[in-house]
Amino acid sequence: MLTIKNLHVEIEGKEIIRGLDLEVKAGEVHAIMGPNGTGKSTLAAVIAGREGYDVTEGEIIYNNKELLEMETEERALNGIFLGFQYPVEIPGVSMNNFMRTALNEQRKYRGLDPIPASEFLTQMEEARKLVEIQDKLTNRSVNEGFSGGEKKRNEIFQMAMIKPTLAILDETDSGLDIDALKVVARGVNALKSKDNATIVITHYQRLLEYIIPDFVHVLFDGKIVRSGGRELALELEEKGYEWLKQEA
Amino acid sequence: MITEATLKNKVTDLYKENKDRIFSNDPPEIRKLREDAFNRFLQLDFPTTRLESWKNTDLRKVLEKDYSIMFEPENGNVDLDRIFRCEVPDFDTHIISMYNGWYAYRDKPLIKLQNGTIIGSFGQAMKEYPDLVKKHYNQIAKTDINGLNALNTAYAQDGIFIYVPDGVETYKTIQMVNILDRDDNLFVQNRNLVILGKNSKMTLVHCDDSHNQHASFTNTITEVFMDEGADLKYYKLQNLNNDTSLVNSAFFHQEKDSNLATFAISLNGGLIRNDIHARLNGEGSHADVMGLYLLDKDQHVDNQVHVTHAVPNCTSNELFKGILDDHSSGVFNGHILVEKDAQHTNAFQTNRNILLNDKAMVHSKPFLEIYADDVKCSHGATVGQIDNEALFYIKSRGISEYNAKLLLMYAFAAEVINEISIQPLKDRIDDLVKKRLRGELAVCDQCVLHCKNQEQAYEFKIDMSKI
Amino acid sequence: MANTKNNILEEVTQSEYKYGFFTDIEMDTAPKGLNEDIIRFISAKKKEPEFMLNFRLKAFERWKKMTEPDWAHLNIPPIDYQEIIYYAAPKKKPKLDSLDDVDPELLETFDKLGISLDEQKRLTGVAVDAVFDSVSVKTTFQDTLKKHGIIFCSFSEAVQNHPDLVKKYMGSVVPAGDNYFAALNSAVFTDGSFCFIPAGVRCPVELSTYFRINSAGTGQFERTLIVAEEGAYVSYLEGCTAPQRDENQLHAAVVEIVALKDAEVKYSTVQNWYPGDKNGKGGVYNFVTKRGMCKGSHSKISWTQVETGSAITWKYPSCVLLGDNSIGEFYSVAVTNNRQQADTGSKMTHIGKNTKSTIISKGISAGFSNNSYRGLVKISKMAENSRNFSQCDSLLLGDKCGAHTFPYIDTQNSSSIVEHEATTSKISDDQLFYCLQRGIDTEKAIGLIVNGYAKEVLKQLPMEFAVEAQKLLAISLEGSVG
């Protein structure tokens, strides 16, 4: 589904990712771990198509297409979803309106008519139940006045609505208490299928107790320095990142 | 109205009669500047309330008085130690004084320190360093839009000149003291020029101080050029008698990565007008423009702050706070101008006022004028009174209403005071503000830094989180 | 990426004016120019009583001594007041009992504008007074209103049928010599709407006036007077358009509102005068004086405006809060595009005790336009415990436009609280990216965000108007429907 080859990325002339390779297949869950400032969020932003990142070398193939050639919204319409580390507030734009616009764009892209109101409401209701958010939140403006936990749940809620092919969850666990973490993980697990894939970016292995990854990669200094199964996460938890730094 | 015309006539006649003396130090270019500025003054006249920027400050009463103008300094050295001694504990400064509008140390009008720093009389600097002066003089100030500024350019013979070479950090805080002490009413027009070289650093404390109860009218311009990476902290303290009028115009020109912090702290004085212009002319520069005014009786303080963002990637922050009692009136006119293409500007402006009395008055005009789209600008202005909830909270802890109010007023002022980075000065101003709030400094004919009632400090601690 | 964004902003800044057509209709006009004779001519045409003529002549005397205001952040080309036609009316007898008598051309014009004068066709709940050039054409729903004792008619009719009310209230809020444009209006105004809600009556329908400038070279000078007696309530809507012309047209209107004890008046405007073409040619000069007087205690006046049109807007709907506990509100969305200029805001004068005012202003600038908020909050000595809150936000689309905020705060009372907040920003890249990441394209995303930004004001509009306003906002910024 996603193949990244020898990716190099600069921000304002500073190289952040230095030759990264990654292969993600349908049905898989990948976890990317690593200390702060090693390029985890940069990777997520580049896949989603955020401005301000210069890809100086390498390529990303997504479902046989050159991902880097595609506009941000085109990537989204092709099934890429980014769960933001810091979801932005958009005052005055209600969640309902926002989601309906997003879903209709998806449908338009696939040649479908706009979503009927009743179907939309049913989907909203189901997604709300999945991540246990109150319906009053969906009547509020996008992320405005949401607590940290509510914002993160709202990301998973949107993921449930949009049903992406490839979801990238950027530090979705940061700032969550254990109950909220469970809810978020349950949401992610429920949405998992053989046709889609998830990349979980995290700092701690805590989240991985609830979202079981098939592969764990350790990102350090802009490269994947180690890949392995779930046990790698546990090893990291035990030994910390210092051990890897020395190895690298 | 007749007397107003008289002062204009008087300065006109005196200018013509005393050209020889006024021009005595001038290079020819500066002579021309004076003549042009004088003609401009004749067109513009003294500002009236008909002008938008002078709408709330009426100079008529100031202009009605009769003043004498000195075209030459008084003979001999003045025993400044007798008159003025700064008594801020632990405040180690290099003091330079102006005495009735003239540089006080006539025998040593200009000193050059080993590191190349030049400090002294502006009049002397025109003679000794004409090129340095010409390069910046009247380049930063806008003397063609305001009659008073034009008149200053025509008249100004002396003031303070400071030059700090590239890379030099002045080892001591420089303290400019403006002393007025004469047996009649005086009209003083000083001109200060400060030139900061690349990556130089200086702290300047500028005090105005009256030593008797005669009326005076001071019209000062301070021009400051800050080259790349220069860092200036500029504290303007005003503690004058209530018969004084002070129009203080300061113009700052900032090049790349320079950093300015200015404070206008007005504790006493009859009529005070601060015109502060900061032009951010090089990328990466920053300006903090702060002010505090504590007014009572018939005092009037007018703060006009113009911050111009001329290039991208600069930041500015304005914070002015005032507490007004009795018949006093306060004006705040903030103007942030973000010029076209000055992208990535961050500019903030805040003016907060507490009115203690229905006779006091506040006019606040926080303006934003923006021609670039990628900017973050905000401003806020409030006029209110002491928060009753907070007052109740404090009283419920057994503190008297009087002290509770003091606490809250102090806390209100502290936001500005806390920004002062020289600890002894901060402590002193802190102490003065507390005294001022208790009404102990209502009319102080001593310098702020020379306060006689230096008994034990008034002790209270404030938990800001509870307010 | 950056390029697509710029392209869309470019598209957004090049929308077309949808109401630019011209109706060819026989008109009765006065010769152009302004002098005492013209004023006498207008007054005679309208068969006015003497007090009206005197009011006009006095205003004209005042006007001659005044000069155009120059303090606004506007670049106003010189206006030749002798080149303007001050009176133009459709030749057919304008005021008619039955719709059948109205010139079909006129009916069609208003139909095209989406303002049906046919009561059967209209949604219930809105009574319309249609003003074509200088003259009121038709007022709908007269019977319903009469039942409640409500007077809603053209100003000319009010002068004929209710001279005492007109005499009592006209000029009581905006005096003839208030300002240059108000004085001009007082001298030459031709028509407008009059509305009187008797004590205790809650007007069952929305009252609406629709203004249309049609003829070339004419100025439009209408005058609206709304009086709400004790405990009365009315919601009043105003809309306006003009044909696309190369020359500039002057619109100098006066609106006066009087609210007595416990009365409430809600005044909403969707202003869509022709803004000129994208190079700034043509367009309406909209120089309007709107003021409400909260005369009685607990009265309330609320202004809501959506300003998308006009080449130049100079307009400050204001409230004088005279009665104790009275409330003044101002909600505004002002969009400027291309070469448009707007200097608009509000003035809240607190005189009574416990008076409250709120100002919410949202400016949106695009193209080469300049958009300024200018407001005054004045708390007088007597206005104990008064409160004002102002929030003025500006949004910039593109880097060639300007957004300015000029608030004035004058306070003389120590028990009052005045708060002003303002921000200027562009649509943040983060917000845009968030929308794009959810598959929403840039144009739609800008639309969503702009509408969200203006929501606080739009929600103040009556339902039917809100939809129109939202559409207008979309047209003004091309396809930005949320």
PDB file of N, CA and C in Angstrom, chain A residues 56-86:
ATOM      1  N   THR A  56      13.999  16.294  -0.654  1.00  0.00           N
ATOM      2  CA  THR A  56      15.161  16.522  -1.511  1.00  0.00           C
ATOM      3  C   THR A  56      15.566  15.253  -2.257  1.00  0.00           C
ATOM      4  N   GLU A  57      15.119  14.122  -1.750  1.00  0.00           N
ATOM      5  CA  GLU A  57      15.496  12.857  -2.369  1.00  0.00           C
ATOM      6  C   GLU A  57      14.466  11.815  -1.982  1.00  0.00           C
ATOM      7  N   GLY A  58      14.354  10.764  -2.821  1.00  0.00           N
ATOM      8  CA  GLY A  58      13.517   9.637  -2.466  1.00  0.00           C
ATOM      9  C   GLY A  58      12.116   9.739  -3.007  1.00  0.00           C
ATOM     10  N   GLU A  59      11.321   8.684  -2.784  1.00  0.00           N
ATOM     11  CA  GLU A  59       9.954   8.697  -3.299  1.00  0.00           C
ATOM     12  C   GLU A  59       9.015   7.979  -2.344  1.00  0.00           C
ATOM     13  N   ILE A  60       7.723   8.326  -2.502  1.00  0.00           N
ATOM     14  CA  ILE A  60       6.690   7.642  -1.734  1.00  0.00           C
ATOM     15  C   ILE A  60       5.650   7.132  -2.729  1.00  0.00           C
ATOM     16  N   ILE A  61       5.479   5.829  -2.763  1.00  0.00           N
ATOM     17  CA  ILE A  61       4.456   5.243  -3.642  1.00  0.00           C
ATOM     18  C   ILE A  61       3.288   4.803  -2.769  1.00  0.00           C
ATOM     19  N   TYR A  62       2.120   5.300  -3.143  1.00  0.00           N
ATOM     20  CA  TYR A  62       0.924   4.943  -2.380  1.00  0.00           C
ATOM     21  C   TYR A  62      -0.092   4.373  -3.356  1.00  0.00           C
ATOM     22  N   ASN A  63      -0.462   3.118  -3.172  1.00  0.00           N
ATOM     23  CA  ASN A  63      -1.381   2.431  -4.086  1.00  0.00           C
ATOM     24  C   ASN A  63      -1.022   2.691  -5.550  1.00  0.00           C
ATOM     25  N   ASN A  64       0.231   2.461  -5.864  1.00  0.00           N
ATOM     26  CA  ASN A  64       0.745   2.600  -7.232  1.00  0.00           C
ATOM     27  C   ASN A  64       0.754   4.034  -7.754  1.00  0.00           C
ATOM     28  N   LYS A  65       0.585   5.013  -6.887  1.00  0.00           N
ATOM     29  CA  LYS A  65       0.639   6.409  -7.342  1.00  0.00           C
ATOM     30  C   LYS A  65       1.806   7.115  -6.658  1.00  0.00           C
ATOM     31  N   GLU A  66       2.346   8.102  -7.359  1.00  0.00           N
ATOM     32  CA  GLU A  66       3.384   8.949  -6.765  1.00  0.00           C
ATOM     33  C   GLU A  66       2.721   9.887  -5.766  1.00  0.00           C
ATOM     34  N   LEU A  67       2.857   9.595  -4.519  1.00  0.00           N
ATOM     35  CA  LEU A  67       2.136  10.377  -3.511  1.00  0.00           C
ATOM     36  C   LEU A  67       2.589  11.838  -3.500  1.00  0.00           C
ATOM     37  N   LEU A  68       3.866  12.058  -3.701  1.00  0.00           N
ATOM     38  CA  LEU A  68       4.404  13.419  -3.563  1.00  0.00           C
ATOM     39  C   LEU A  68       3.914  14.355  -4.672  1.00  0.00           C
ATOM     40  N   GLU A  69       3.359  13.764  -5.743  1.00  0.00           N
ATOM     41  CA  GLU A  69       2.822  14.589  -6.824  1.00  0.00           C
ATOM     42  C   GLU A  69       1.409  15.084  -6.506  1.00  0.00           C
ATOM     43  N   MET A  70       0.794  14.495  -5.505  1.00  0.00           N
ATOM     44  CA  MET A  70      -0.624  14.784  -5.238  1.00  0.00           C
ATOM     45  C   MET A  70      -0.791  15.955  -4.274  1.00  0.00           C
ATOM     46  N   GLU A  71      -1.896  16.706  -4.499  1.00  0.00           N
ATOM     47  CA  GLU A  71      -2.258  17.797  -3.589  1.00  0.00           C
ATOM     48  C   GLU A  71      -2.713  17.204  -2.254  1.00  0.00           C
ATOM     49  N   THR A  72      -2.659  18.010  -1.237  1.00  0.00           N
ATOM     50  CA  THR A  72      -3.046  17.543   0.097  1.00  0.00           C
ATOM     51  C   THR A  72      -4.439  16.915   0.107  1.00  0.00           C
ATOM     52  N   GLU A  73      -5.430  17.667  -0.482  1.00  0.00           N
ATOM     53  CA  GLU A  73      -6.805  17.160  -0.397  1.00  0.00           C
ATOM     54  C   GLU A  73      -6.978  15.908  -1.254  1.00  0.00           C
ATOM     55  N   GLU A  74      -6.175  15.823  -2.339  1.00  0.00           N
ATOM     56  CA  GLU A  74      -6.241  14.660  -3.203  1.00  0.00           C
ATOM     57  C   GLU A  74      -5.789  13.421  -2.422  1.00  0.00           C
ATOM     58  N   ARG A  75      -4.747  13.593  -1.638  1.00  0.00           N
ATOM     59  CA  ARG A  75      -4.259  12.477  -0.816  1.00  0.00           C
ATOM     60  C   ARG A  75      -5.362  12.046   0.149  1.00  0.00           C
ATOM     61  N   ALA A  76      -6.018  13.047   0.744  1.00  0.00           N
ATOM     62  CA  ALA A  76      -7.088  12.739   1.690  1.00  0.00           C
ATOM     63  C   ALA A  76      -8.210  11.997   0.989  1.00  0.00           C
ATOM     64  N   LEU A  77      -8.546  12.458  -0.223  1.00  0.00           N
ATOM     65  CA  LEU A  77      -9.632  11.829  -0.971  1.00  0.00           C
ATOM     66  C   LEU A  77      -9.252  10.421  -1.409  1.00  0.00           C
ATOM     67  N   ASN A  78      -7.954  10.151  -1.471  1.00  0.00           N
ATOM     68  CA  ASN A  78      -7.496   8.795  -1.798  1.00  0.00           C
ATOM     69  C   ASN A  78      -7.291   7.933  -0.556  1.00  0.00           C
ATOM     70  N   GLY A  79      -7.782   8.413   0.570  1.00  0.00           N
ATOM     71  CA  GLY A  79      -7.820   7.546   1.734  1.00  0.00           C
ATOM     72  C   GLY A  79      -6.734   7.748   2.771  1.00  0.00           C
ATOM     73  N   ILE A  80      -5.949   8.837   2.651  1.00  0.00           N
ATOM     74  CA  ILE A  80      -4.948   9.080   3.691  1.00  0.00           C
ATOM     75  C   ILE A  80      -5.535   9.983   4.763  1.00  0.00           C
ATOM     76  N   PHE A  81      -5.412   9.569   5.981  1.00  0.00           N
ATOM     77  CA  PHE A  81      -5.957  10.331   7.096  1.00  0.00           C
ATOM     78  C   PHE A  81      -4.856  10.591   8.119  1.00  0.00           C
ATOM     79  N   LEU A  82      -4.760  11.843   8.527  1.00  0.00           N
ATOM     80  CA  LEU A  82      -3.778  12.166   9.564  1.00  0.00           C
ATOM     81  C   LEU A  82      -4.508  12.540  10.850  1.00  0.00           C
ATOM     82  N   GLY A  83      -4.212  11.789  11.895  1.00  0.00           N
ATOM     83  CA  GLY A  83      -4.710  12.174  13.214  1.00  0.00           C
ATOM     84  C   GLY A  83      -3.678  13.127  13.791  1.00  0.00           C
ATOM     85  N   PHE A  84      -4.074  14.401  13.965  1.00  0.00           N
ATOM     86  CA  PHE A  84      -3.106  15.440  14.309  1.00  0.00           C
ATOM     87  C   PHE A  84      -2.635  15.335  15.752  1.00  0.00           C
ATOM     88  N   GLN A  85      -1.375  15.677  15.937  1.00  0.00           N
ATOM     89  CA  GLN A  85      -0.859  15.759  17.304  1.00  0.00           C
ATOM     90  C   GLN A  85      -1.486  16.961  18.019  1.00  0.00           C
ATOM     91  N   TYR A  86      -1.570  18.079  17.292  1.00  0.00           N
ATOM     92  CA  TYR A  86      -2.204  19.279  17.851  1.00  0.00           C
ATOM     93  C   TYR A  86      -3.340  19.721  16.936  1.00  0.00           C
TER      94      TYR A  86
END
